[in-house]
Coordinates of C-alpha atoms and ligand atoms in Angstrom, one line a residue:
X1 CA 24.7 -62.7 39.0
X2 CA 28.0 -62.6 40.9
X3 CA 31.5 -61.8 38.9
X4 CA 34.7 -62.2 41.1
X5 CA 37.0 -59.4 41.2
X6 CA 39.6 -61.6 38.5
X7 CA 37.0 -62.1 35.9
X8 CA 35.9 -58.2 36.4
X9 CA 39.8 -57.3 35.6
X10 CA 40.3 -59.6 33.2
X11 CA 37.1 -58.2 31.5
X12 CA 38.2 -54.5 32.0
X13 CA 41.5 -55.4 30.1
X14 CA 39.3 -57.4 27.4
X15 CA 37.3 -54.7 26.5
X16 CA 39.7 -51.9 26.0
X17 CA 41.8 -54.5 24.0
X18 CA 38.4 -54.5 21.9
X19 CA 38.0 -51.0 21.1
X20 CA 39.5 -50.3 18.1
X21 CA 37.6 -53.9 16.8
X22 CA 34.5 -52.1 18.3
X23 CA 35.0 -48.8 16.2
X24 CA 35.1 -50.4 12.9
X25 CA 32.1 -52.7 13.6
X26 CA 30.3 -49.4 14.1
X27 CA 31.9 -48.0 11.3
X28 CA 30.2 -50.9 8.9
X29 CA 27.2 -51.3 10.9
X30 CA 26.6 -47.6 9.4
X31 CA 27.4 -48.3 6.1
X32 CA 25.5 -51.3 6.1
X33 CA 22.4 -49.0 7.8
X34 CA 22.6 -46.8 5.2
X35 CA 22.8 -49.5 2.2
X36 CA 19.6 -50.9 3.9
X37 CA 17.5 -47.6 4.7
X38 CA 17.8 -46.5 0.8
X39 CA 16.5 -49.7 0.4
X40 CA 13.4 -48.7 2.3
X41 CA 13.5 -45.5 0.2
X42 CA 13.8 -46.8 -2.7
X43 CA 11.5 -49.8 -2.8
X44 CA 8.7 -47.1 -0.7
X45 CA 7.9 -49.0 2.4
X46 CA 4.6 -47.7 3.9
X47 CA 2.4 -48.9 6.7
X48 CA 0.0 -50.4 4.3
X49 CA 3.0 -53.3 3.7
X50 CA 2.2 -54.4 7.4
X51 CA -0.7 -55.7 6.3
X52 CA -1.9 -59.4 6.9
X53 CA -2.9 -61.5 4.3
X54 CA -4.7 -65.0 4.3
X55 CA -5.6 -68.2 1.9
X56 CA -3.9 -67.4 -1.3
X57 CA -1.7 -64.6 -0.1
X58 CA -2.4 -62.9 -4.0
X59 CA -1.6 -59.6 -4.3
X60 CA 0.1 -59.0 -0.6
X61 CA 2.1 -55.8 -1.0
X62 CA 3.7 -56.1 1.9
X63 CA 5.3 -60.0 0.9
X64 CA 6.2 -58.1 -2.7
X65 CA 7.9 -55.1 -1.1
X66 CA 9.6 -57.7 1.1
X67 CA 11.4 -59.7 -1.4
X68 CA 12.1 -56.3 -3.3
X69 CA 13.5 -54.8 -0.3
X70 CA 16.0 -57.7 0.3
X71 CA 16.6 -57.9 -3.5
X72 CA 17.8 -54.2 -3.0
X73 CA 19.6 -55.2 -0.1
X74 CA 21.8 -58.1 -1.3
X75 CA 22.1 -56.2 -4.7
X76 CA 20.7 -58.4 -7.0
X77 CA 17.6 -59.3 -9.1
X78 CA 15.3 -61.0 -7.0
X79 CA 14.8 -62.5 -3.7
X80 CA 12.3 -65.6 -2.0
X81 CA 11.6 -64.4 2.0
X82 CA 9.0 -66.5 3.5
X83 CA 8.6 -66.7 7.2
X84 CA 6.7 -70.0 6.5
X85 CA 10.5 -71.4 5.3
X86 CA 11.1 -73.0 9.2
X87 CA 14.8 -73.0 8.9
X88 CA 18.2 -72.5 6.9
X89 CA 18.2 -75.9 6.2
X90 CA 15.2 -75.8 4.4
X91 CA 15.8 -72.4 3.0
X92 CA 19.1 -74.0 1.2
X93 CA 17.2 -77.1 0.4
X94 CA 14.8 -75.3 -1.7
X95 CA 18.0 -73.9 -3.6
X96 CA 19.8 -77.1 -4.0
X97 CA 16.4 -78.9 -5.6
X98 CA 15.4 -75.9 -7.2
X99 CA 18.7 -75.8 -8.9
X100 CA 19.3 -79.6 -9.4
X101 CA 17.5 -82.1 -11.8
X102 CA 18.7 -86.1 -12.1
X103 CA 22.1 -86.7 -13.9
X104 CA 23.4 -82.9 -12.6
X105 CA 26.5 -83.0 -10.3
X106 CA 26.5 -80.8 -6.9
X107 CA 30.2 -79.8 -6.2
X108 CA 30.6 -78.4 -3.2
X109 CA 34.2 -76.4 -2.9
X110 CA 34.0 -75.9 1.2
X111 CA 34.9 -79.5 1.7
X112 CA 32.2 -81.5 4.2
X113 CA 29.0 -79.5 4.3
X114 CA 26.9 -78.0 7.0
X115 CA 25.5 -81.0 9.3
X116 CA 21.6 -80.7 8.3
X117 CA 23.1 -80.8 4.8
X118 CA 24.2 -84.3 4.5
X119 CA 21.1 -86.3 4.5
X120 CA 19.5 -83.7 2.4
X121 CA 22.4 -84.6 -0.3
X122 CA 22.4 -88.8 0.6
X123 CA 25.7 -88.5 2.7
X124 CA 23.4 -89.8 5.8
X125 CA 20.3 -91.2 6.2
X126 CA 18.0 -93.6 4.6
X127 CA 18.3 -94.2 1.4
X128 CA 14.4 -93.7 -0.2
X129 CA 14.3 -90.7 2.1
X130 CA 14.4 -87.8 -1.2
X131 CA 17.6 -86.9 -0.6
X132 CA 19.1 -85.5 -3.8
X133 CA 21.3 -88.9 -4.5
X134 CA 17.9 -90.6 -4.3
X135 CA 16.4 -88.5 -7.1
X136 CA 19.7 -89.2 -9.2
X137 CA 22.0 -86.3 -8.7
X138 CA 25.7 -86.5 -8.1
X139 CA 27.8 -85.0 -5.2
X140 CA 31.5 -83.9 -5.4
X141 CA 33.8 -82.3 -3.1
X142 CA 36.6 -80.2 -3.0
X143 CA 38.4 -79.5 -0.1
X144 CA 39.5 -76.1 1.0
X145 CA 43.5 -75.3 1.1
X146 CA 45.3 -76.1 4.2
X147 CA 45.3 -72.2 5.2
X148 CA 41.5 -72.3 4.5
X149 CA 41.0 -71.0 1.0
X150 CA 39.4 -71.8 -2.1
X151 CA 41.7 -74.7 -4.2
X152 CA 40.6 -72.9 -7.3
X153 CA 42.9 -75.8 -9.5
X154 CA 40.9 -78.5 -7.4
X155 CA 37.8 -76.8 -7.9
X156 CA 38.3 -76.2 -11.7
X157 CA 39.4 -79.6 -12.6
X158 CA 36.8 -81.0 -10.6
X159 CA 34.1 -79.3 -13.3
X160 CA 33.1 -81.5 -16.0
X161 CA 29.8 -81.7 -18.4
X162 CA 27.2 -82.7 -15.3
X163 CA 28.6 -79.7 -13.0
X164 CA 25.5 -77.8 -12.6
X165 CA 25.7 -76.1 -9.0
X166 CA 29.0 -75.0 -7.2
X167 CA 28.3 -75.0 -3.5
X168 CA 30.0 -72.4 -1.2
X169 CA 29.6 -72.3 2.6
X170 CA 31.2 -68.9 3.6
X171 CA 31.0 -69.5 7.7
X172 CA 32.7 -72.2 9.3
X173 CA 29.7 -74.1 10.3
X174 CA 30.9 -77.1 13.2
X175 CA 34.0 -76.5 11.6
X176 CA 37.6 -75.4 12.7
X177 CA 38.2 -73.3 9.9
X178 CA 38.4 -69.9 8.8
X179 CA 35.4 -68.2 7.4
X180 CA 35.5 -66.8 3.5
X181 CA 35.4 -63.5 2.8
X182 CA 32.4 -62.6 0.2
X183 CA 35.5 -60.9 -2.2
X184 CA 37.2 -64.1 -2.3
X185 CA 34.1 -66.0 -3.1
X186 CA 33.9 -63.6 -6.2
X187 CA 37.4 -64.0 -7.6
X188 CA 35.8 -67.7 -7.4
X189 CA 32.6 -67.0 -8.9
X190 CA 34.6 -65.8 -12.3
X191 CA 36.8 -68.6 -12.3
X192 CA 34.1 -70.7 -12.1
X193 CA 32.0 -69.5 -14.6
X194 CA 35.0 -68.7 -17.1
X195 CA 35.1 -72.5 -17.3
X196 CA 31.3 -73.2 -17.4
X197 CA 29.2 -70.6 -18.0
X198 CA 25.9 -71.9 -17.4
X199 CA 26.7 -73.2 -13.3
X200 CA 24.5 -72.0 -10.6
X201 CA 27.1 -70.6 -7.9
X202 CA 24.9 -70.9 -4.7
X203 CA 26.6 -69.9 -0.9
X204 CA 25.0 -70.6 2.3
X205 CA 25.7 -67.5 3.4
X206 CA 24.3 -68.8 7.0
X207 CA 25.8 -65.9 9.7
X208 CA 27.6 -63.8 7.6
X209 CA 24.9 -61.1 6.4
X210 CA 25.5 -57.7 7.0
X211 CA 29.3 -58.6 8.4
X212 CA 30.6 -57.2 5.8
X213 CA 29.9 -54.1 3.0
X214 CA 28.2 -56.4 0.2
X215 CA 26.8 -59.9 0.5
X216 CA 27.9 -62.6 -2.2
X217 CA 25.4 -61.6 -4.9
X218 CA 26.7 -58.6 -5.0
X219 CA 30.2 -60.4 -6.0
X220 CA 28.3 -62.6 -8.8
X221 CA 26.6 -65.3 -6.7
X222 CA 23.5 -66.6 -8.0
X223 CA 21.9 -67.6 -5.5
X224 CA 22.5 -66.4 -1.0
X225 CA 20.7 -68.4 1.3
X226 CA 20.2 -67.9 5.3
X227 CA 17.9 -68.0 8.3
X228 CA 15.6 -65.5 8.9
X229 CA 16.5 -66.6 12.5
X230 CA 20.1 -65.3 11.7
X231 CA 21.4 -62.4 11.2
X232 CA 19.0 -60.6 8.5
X233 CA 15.9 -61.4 11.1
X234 CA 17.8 -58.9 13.3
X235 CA 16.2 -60.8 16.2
X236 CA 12.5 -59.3 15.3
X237 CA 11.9 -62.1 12.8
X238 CA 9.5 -65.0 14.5
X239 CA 10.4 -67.8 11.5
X240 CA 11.8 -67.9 7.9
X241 CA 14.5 -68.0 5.2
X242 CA 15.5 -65.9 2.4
X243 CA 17.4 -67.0 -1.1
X244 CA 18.4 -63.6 -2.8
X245 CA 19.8 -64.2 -6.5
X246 CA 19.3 -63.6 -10.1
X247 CA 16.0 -63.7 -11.6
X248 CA 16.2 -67.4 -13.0
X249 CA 17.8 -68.9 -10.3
X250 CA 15.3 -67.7 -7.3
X251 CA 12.5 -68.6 -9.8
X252 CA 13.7 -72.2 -9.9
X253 CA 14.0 -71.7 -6.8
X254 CA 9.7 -70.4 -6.1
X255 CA 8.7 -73.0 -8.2
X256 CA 10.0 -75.5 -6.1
X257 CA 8.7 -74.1 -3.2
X258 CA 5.4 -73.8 -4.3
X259 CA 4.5 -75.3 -7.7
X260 CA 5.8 -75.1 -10.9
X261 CA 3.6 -72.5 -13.0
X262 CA 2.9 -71.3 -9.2
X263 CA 6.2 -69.7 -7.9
X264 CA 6.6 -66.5 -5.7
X265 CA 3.2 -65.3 -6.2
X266 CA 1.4 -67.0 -3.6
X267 CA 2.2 -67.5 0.1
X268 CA -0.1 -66.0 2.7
X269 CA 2.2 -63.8 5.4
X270 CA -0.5 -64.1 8.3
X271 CA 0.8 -61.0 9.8
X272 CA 4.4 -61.9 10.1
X273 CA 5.1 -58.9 7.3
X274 CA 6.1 -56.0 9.9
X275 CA 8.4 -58.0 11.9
X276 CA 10.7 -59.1 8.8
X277 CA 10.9 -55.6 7.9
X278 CA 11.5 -54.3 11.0
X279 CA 14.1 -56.8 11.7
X280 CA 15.8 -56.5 8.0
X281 CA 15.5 -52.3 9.3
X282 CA 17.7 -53.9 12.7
X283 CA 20.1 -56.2 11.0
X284 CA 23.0 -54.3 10.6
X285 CA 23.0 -52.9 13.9
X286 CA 22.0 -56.4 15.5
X287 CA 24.5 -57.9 13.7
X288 CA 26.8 -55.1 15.2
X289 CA 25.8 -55.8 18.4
X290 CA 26.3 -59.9 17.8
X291 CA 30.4 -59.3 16.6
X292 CA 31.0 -57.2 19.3
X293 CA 29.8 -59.8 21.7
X294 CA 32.1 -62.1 19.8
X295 CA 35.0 -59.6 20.1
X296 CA 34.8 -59.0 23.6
X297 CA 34.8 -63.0 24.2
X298 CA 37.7 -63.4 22.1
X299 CA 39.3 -61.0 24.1
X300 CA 38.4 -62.3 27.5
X301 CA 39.3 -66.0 26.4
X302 CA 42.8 -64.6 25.5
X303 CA 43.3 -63.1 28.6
X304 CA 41.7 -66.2 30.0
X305 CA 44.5 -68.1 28.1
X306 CA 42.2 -70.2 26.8
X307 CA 42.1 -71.8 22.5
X308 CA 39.7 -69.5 21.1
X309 CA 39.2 -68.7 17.1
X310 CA 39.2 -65.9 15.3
X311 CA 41.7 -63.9 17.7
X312 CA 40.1 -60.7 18.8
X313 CA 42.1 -58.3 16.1
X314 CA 41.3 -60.3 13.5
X315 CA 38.6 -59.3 10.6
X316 CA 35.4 -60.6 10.7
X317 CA 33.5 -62.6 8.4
X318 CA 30.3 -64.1 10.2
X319 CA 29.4 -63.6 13.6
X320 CA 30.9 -67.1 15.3
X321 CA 33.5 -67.4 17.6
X322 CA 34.8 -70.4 19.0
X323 CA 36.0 -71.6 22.4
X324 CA 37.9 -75.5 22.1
X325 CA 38.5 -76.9 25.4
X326 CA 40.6 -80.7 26.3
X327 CA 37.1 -82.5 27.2
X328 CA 33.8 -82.8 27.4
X329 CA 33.2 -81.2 31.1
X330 CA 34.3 -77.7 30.9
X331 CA 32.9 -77.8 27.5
X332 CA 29.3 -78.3 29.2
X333 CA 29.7 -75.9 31.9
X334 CA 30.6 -73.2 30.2
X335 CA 27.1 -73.9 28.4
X336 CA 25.5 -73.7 31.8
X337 CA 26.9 -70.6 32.2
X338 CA 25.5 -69.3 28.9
X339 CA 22.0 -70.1 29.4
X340 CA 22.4 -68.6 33.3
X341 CA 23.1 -65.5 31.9
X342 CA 20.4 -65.5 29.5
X343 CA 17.1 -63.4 29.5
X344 CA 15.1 -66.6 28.8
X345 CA 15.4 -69.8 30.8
X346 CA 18.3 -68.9 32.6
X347 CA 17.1 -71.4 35.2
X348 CA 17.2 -74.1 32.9
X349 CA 20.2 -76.8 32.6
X350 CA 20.8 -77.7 29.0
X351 CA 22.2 -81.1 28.6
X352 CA 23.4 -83.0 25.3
X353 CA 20.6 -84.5 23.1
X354 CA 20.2 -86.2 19.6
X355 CA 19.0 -83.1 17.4
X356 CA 17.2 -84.2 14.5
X357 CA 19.7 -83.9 11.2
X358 CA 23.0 -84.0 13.3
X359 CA 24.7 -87.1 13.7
X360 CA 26.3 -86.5 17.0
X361 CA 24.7 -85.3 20.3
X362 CA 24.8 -81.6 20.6
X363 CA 24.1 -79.6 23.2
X364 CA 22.5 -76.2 22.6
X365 CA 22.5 -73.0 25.5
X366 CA 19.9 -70.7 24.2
X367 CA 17.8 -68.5 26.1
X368 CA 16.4 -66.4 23.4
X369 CA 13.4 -65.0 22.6
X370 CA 12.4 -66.4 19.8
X371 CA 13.1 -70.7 19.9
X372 CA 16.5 -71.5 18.8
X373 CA 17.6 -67.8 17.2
X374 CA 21.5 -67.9 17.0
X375 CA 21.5 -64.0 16.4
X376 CA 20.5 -63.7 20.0
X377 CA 23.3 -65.2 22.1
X378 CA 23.9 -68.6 22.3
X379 CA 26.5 -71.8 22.3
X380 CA 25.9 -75.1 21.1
X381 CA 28.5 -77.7 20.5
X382 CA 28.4 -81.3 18.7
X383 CA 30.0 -83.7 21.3
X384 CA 32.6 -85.1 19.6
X385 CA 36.7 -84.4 19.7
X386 CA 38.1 -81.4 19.7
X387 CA 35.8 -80.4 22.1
X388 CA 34.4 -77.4 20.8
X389 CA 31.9 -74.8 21.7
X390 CA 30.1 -72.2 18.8
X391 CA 29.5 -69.0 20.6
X392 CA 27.2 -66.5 18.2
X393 CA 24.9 -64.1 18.4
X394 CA 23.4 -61.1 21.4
X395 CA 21.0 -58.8 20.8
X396 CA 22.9 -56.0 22.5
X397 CA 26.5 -56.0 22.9
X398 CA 25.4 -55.3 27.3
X399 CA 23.4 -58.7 27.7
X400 CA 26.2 -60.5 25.0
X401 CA 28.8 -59.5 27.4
X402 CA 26.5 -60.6 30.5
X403 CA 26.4 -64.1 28.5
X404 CA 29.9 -64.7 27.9
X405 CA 30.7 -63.4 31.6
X406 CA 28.3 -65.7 33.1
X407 CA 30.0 -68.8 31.6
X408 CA 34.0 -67.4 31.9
X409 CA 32.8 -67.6 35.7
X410 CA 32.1 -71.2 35.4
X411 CA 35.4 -71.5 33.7
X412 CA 37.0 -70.1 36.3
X413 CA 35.2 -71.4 39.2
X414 CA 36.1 -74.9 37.3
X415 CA 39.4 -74.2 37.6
X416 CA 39.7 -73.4 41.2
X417 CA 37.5 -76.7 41.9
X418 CA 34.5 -74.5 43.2
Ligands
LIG1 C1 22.7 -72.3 10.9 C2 23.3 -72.8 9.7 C3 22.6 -73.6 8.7 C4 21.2 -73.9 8.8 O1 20.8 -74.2 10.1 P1 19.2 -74.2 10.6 O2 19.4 -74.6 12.0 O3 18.6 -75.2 9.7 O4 18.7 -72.9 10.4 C5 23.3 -74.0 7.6 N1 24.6 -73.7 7.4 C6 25.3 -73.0 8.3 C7 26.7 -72.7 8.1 C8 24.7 -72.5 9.5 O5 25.4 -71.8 10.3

């Protein structure tokens, strides 16, 4: 790979911009590590929980100590981590049938949801498909305040007798809009519940582990849900998904999963045990290592003068960044550039394509490890106006910043017609 001298200045500049951001990343990353390892203390993880387990899955130690070591983690009762869950999307599924039941209302307060999440509710598809509308259950909406917070009057008078789940998504999804912070989301939670005290408050909390001090549970959520292929999989997790909550809810939550009567206690972990601990050990550093990257791109796009979100002083609540550029081209070259400067493919061209669950074409640079992990650095962008480019994830902040170089060269090669 071959930098010009102006992207190696402008980078220089970028980075020392970035270093007091840097600091206090490191500074949580810490905290975070310790939160995590008294977890590991506490719940006494041994080599024994490695162990593979098959048929049944009764009695695996390892899946036990698992969910007890993320129940620790996210402060709360209970937790569901299955590496057999095969995405977020099906991971928050679970929640929002396990949760639901016909004549209930979903009101989600985050205005349009996440994508994947639309024919799940009956806001796309086929009708007859299972979405939740086809099993009877009602969807509301409230949108989010012009400068991206909670319309807690909206949201409250929105509540009536059939409100059963309040639906938060704390990152910005394919949005251009800021991310919550998990504080705000539990100055919601008691709102909420001061008006109805029997709701389910679930958050997709999709990107944002371990990007701040607590996760939403620990503010009163009932139910967190994510990707094990996210942040929590600290990039050693192969497949899976995670709902962390209170006892009832991730109990609704098992049964649908499995069987009712059935719940958590089955599920055979086919030696996938170590590497969601080992990657639940890494998350917080990971993670680290994925907002740095971010940082340091927001930096360089600034000096780049180029429309990039959140700026690179600004507090961080998941791990996205985005770049928006004035049309489609630049928008797939700078994609190019991010798989070139991957570990995995980087020979490989990606090109727009109709993703199962999105409506419009998106094209996806990942050259990751493990198929399709966003906590190892990667862009993807639904093509459609404003032109827009999700930048997240890199296992080490060296090879993030290798990534986002690659592609600013494309930029600028772009500009000067190269
Ligand atoms: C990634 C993500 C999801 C789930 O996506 P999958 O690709 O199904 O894992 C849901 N919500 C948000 C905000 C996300 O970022």
């Amino acid at each position: 790979m071959v930098y010009s001298d102006e992207l190696m200045r402008l980078a220089t500049t970028a980075e020392i911009k970035a270093k007091k951001q840097f600091e206090e990343i490191d500074e949580r990353a810490f905290k975070n590590q310790v939160k995590v390892m008294n977890a590991f203390r506490d719940n006494k993880i041994k080599a024994e929980h490695f162990a593979s387990t098959s048929g049944y899955g009764y009695n695996d130690a390892g899946r036990e100590a698992i969910e007890a070591l993320y129940a620790s983690v996210f402060e709360c009762q209970a937790a569901l981590v299955r590496h057999s869950i095969v995405s977020g999307t099906q991971a928050l599924t679970i929640g929002l049938f396990g949760l639901l039941r016909p004549g209930d209302t979903l009101l989600c307060v985050t205005g349009k949801p996440y994508d994947t999440l639309e024919e799940v509710i009956g806001l796309q598809g086929q009708p007859g498909n299972g979405s939740l509308k086809d099993f009877g259950v009602n969807y509301r909406e409230t949108s989010l305040t012009e400068d991206g917070r909670f319309d807690t009057d909206a949201i409250i008078s929105a509540i009536d007798d059939t409100t059963k789940v309040i639906y938060i998504q704390k990152s910005r999804g394919y949005c251009n809009r800021p991310t919550l912070r998990n504080e705000d989301i539990g100055v919601l939670v008691k709102a909420v519940k001061a008006e109805k005290s029997d709701l389910f408050v679930m958050v997709d909390n999709c990107y944002g582990e371990f990007c701040e001090l607590h996760e939403p549970t620990y503010y009163g959520a009932d139910l967190a849900v994510g990707s094990l292929i996210k942040n929590p999989g600290g990039g050693m997790a192969e497949s899976g998904g995670y709902l962390a909550g209170s006892k009832r809810a991730v109990e609704l939550c098992a049964y649908r999963l499995t069987a009712p009567g059935i719940g958590g206690e089955t599920g055979a972990t086919l030696g996938q045990n170590k590497s969601i601990i080992k990657g639940l050990f890494y998350a917080p550093h990971t993670t680290a290592q994925a907002l740095k990257t971010a940082v340091f791109a927001a930096s360089l796009f600034e000096e780049m003068q180029l429309d990039s979100s959140p700026r690179s002083d600004e507090t961080r609540y998941d791990i996205i960044q985005t770049l928006t550029f004035s049309d489609e081209q630049p928008l797939i070259s700078f994609c190019e550039g991010i798989q070139s400067g991957s570990p995995i493919d980087s020979f490989v061209t990606p090109v727009p394509w109709d993703m199962p669950g999105y409506q419009d074409e998106v094209i996806m640079a990942a050259g990751t490890f493990t198929q399709g992990a966003s906590i190892e650095l990667s862009a993807d962008a639904p093509i459609r106006a404003p032109f827009t480019v999700y930048i997240q994830g890199g296992l080490t902040y060296e090879s993030g910043k290798i990534g986002i170089l690659s592609a600013a060269q494309r930029v600028l090669d772009q500009r000067s017609g190269k």
